[in-house]
PDB file of C-alpha atoms in Angstrom:
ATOM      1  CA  UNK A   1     103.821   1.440  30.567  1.00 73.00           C
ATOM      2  CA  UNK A   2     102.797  -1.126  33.789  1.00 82.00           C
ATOM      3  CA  UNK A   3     101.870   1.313  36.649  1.00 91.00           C
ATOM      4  CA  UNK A   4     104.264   0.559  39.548  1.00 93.00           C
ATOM      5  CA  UNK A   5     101.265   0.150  41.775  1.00 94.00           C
ATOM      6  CA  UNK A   6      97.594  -0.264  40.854  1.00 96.00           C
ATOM      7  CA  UNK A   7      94.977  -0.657  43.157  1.00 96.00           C
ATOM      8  CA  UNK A   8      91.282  -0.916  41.842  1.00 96.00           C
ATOM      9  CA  UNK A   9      88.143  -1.794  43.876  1.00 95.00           C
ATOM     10  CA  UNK A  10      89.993  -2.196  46.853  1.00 95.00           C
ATOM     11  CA  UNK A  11      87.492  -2.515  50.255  1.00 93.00           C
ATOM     12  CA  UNK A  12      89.132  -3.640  53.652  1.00 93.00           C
ATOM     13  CA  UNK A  13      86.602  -4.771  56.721  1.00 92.00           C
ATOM     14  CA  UNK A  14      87.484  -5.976  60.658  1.00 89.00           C
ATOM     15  CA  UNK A  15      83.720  -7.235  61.983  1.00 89.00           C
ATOM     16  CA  UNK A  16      81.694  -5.018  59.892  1.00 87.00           C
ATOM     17  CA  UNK A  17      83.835  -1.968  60.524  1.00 89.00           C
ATOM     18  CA  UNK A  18      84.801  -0.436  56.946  1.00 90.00           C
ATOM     19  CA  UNK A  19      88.770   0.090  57.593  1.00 91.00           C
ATOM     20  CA  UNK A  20      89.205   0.820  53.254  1.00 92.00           C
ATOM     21  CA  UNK A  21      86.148   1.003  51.293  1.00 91.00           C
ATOM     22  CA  UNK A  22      86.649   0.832  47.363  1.00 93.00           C
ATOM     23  CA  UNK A  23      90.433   2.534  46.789  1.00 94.00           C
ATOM     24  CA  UNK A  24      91.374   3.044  43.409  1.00 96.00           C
ATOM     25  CA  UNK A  25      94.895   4.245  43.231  1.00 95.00           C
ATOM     26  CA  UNK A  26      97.426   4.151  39.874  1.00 96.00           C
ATOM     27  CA  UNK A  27     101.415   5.240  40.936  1.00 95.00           C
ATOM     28  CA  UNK A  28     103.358   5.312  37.621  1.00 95.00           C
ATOM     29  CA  UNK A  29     106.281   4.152  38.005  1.00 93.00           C
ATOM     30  CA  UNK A  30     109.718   6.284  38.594  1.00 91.00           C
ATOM     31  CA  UNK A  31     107.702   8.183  40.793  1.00 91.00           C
ATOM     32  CA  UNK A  32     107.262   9.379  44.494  1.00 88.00           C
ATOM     33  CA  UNK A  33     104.220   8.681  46.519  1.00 89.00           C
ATOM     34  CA  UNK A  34     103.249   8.623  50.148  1.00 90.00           C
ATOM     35  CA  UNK A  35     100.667   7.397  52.291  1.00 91.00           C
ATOM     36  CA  UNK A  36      99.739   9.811  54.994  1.00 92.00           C
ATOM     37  CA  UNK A  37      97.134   9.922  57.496  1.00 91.00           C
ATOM     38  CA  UNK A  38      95.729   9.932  61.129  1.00 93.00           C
ATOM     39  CA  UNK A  39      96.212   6.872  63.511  1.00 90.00           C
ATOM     40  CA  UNK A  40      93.592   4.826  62.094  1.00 87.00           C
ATOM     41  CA  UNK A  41      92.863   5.874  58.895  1.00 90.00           C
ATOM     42  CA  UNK A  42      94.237   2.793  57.027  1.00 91.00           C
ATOM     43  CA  UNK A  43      98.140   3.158  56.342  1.00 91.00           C
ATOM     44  CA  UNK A  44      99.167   0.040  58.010  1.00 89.00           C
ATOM     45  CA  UNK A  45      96.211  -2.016  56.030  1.00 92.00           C
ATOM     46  CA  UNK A  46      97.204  -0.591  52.975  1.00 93.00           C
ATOM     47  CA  UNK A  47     100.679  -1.653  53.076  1.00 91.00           C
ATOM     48  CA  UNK A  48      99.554  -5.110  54.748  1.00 91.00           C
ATOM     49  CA  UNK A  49      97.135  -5.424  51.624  1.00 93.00           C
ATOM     50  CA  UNK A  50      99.505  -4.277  48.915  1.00 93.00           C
ATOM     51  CA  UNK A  51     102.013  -7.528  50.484  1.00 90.00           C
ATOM     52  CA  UNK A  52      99.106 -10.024  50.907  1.00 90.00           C
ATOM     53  CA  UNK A  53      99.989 -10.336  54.437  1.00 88.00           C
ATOM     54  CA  UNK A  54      95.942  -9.742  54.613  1.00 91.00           C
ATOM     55  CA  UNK A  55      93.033 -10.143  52.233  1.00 91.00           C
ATOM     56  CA  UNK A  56      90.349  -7.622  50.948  1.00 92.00           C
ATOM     57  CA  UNK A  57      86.981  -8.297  51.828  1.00 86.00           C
ATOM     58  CA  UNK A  58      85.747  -7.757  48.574  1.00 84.00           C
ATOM     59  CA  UNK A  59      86.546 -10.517  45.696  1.00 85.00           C
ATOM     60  CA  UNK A  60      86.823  -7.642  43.082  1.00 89.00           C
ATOM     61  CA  UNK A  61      89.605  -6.046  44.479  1.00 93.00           C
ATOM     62  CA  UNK A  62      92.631  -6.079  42.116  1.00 95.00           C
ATOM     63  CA  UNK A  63      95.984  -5.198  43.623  1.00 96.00           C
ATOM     64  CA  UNK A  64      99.008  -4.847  40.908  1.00 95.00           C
ATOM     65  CA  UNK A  65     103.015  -4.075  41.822  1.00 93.00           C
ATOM     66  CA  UNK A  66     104.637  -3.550  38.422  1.00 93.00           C
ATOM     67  CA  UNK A  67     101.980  -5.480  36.581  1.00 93.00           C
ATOM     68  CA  UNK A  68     102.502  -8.501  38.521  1.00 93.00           C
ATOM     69  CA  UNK A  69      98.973  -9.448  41.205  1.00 93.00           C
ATOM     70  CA  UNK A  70     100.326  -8.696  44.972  1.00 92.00           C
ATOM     71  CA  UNK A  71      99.211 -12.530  45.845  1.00 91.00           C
ATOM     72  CA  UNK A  72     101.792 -13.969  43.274  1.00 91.00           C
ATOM     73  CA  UNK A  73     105.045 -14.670  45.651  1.00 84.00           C
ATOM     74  CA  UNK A  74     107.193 -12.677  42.584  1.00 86.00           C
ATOM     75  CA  UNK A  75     105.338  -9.891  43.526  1.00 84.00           C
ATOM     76  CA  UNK A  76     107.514  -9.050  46.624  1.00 80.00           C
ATOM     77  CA  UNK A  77     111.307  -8.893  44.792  1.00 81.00           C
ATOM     78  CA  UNK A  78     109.822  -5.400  43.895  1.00 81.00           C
ATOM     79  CA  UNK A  79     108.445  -4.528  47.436  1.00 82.00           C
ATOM     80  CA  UNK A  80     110.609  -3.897  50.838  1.00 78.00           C
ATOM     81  CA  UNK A  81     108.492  -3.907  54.261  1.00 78.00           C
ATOM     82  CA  UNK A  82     110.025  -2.972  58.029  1.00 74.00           C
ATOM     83  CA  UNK A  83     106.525  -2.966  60.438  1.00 74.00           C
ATOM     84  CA  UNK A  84     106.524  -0.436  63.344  1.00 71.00           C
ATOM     85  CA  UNK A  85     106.821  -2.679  65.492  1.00 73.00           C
ATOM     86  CA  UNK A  86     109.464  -5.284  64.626  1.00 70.00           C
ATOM     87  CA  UNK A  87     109.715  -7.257  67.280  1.00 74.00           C
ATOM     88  CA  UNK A  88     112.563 -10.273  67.153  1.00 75.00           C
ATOM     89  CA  UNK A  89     113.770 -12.209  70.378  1.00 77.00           C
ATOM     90  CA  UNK A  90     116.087 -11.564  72.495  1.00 81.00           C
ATOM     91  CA  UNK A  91     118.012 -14.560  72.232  1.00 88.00           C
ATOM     92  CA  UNK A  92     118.182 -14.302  68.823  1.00 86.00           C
ATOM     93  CA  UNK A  93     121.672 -12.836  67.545  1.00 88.00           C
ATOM     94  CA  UNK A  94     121.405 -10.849  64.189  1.00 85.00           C
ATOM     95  CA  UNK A  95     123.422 -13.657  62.061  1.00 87.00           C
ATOM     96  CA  UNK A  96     120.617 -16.484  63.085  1.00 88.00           C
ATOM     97  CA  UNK A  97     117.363 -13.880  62.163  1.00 84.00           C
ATOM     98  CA  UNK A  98     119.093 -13.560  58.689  1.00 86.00           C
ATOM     99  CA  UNK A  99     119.404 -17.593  58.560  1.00 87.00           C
ATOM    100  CA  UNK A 100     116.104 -17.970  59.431  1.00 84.00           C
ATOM    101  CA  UNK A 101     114.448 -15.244  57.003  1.00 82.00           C
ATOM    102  CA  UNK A 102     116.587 -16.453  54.173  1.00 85.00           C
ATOM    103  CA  UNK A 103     115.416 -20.354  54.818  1.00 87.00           C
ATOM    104  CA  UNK A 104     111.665 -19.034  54.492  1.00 81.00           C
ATOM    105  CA  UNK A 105     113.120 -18.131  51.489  1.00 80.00           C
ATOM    106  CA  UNK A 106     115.250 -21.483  50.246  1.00 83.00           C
ATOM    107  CA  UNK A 107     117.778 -18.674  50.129  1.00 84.00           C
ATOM    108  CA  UNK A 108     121.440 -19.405  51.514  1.00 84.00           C
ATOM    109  CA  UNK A 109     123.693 -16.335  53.123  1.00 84.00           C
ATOM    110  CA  UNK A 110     127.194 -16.072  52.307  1.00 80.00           C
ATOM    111  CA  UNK A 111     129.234 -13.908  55.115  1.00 76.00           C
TER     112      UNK A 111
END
């Protein structure tokens, strides 16, 4: 059975400052898991890592979302990601954020 999240080898560095250094983490699937820590400890990175909004530092880090690699664009059907700090414009009405996320997409909306 594919794991619903593998991590192996996994190392994470900002100017020589170690942020993850070498996770290994398996999370079956049809199963609970959370990521808890102090401000700083790597949360944020993870999840940032685990969406390939960032890159390891290390070239043998392998990350896996239901056996598909997190830097294949399929890879994020399976994953859903609101930041902390999600910041849209003011100007912007709710209908016209959803037109613009769904053309970085080739997606149309239907009201």
């Amino acid at each position: 059975m594919t794991s619903a999240l593998s991590i192996s080898n996994l190392s994470y560095s900002v100017s020589s400052v170690e942020i993850l250094k070498i996770l290994n983490l398996e999370v079956p699937q049809q199963s609970y898991f959370a990521i808890a820590g102090v401000n700083g400890a790597g949360k944020s990175t993870l999840i940032k890592l685990i969406l390939d909004l960032i890159r390891p530092s290390n070239n043998q880090s392998d990350i896996q979302v239901l056996g598909v690699n997190s830097q294949d664009r399929r890879c994020r059907d399976a994953v859903a990601y609101l930041p902390e700090k999600f910041d849209v414009k003011r100007n912007v009405t709710g209908w016209q954020y959803l037109q613009f996320i769904a053309s970085i997409y080739g997606e149309r909306l239907d009201k």
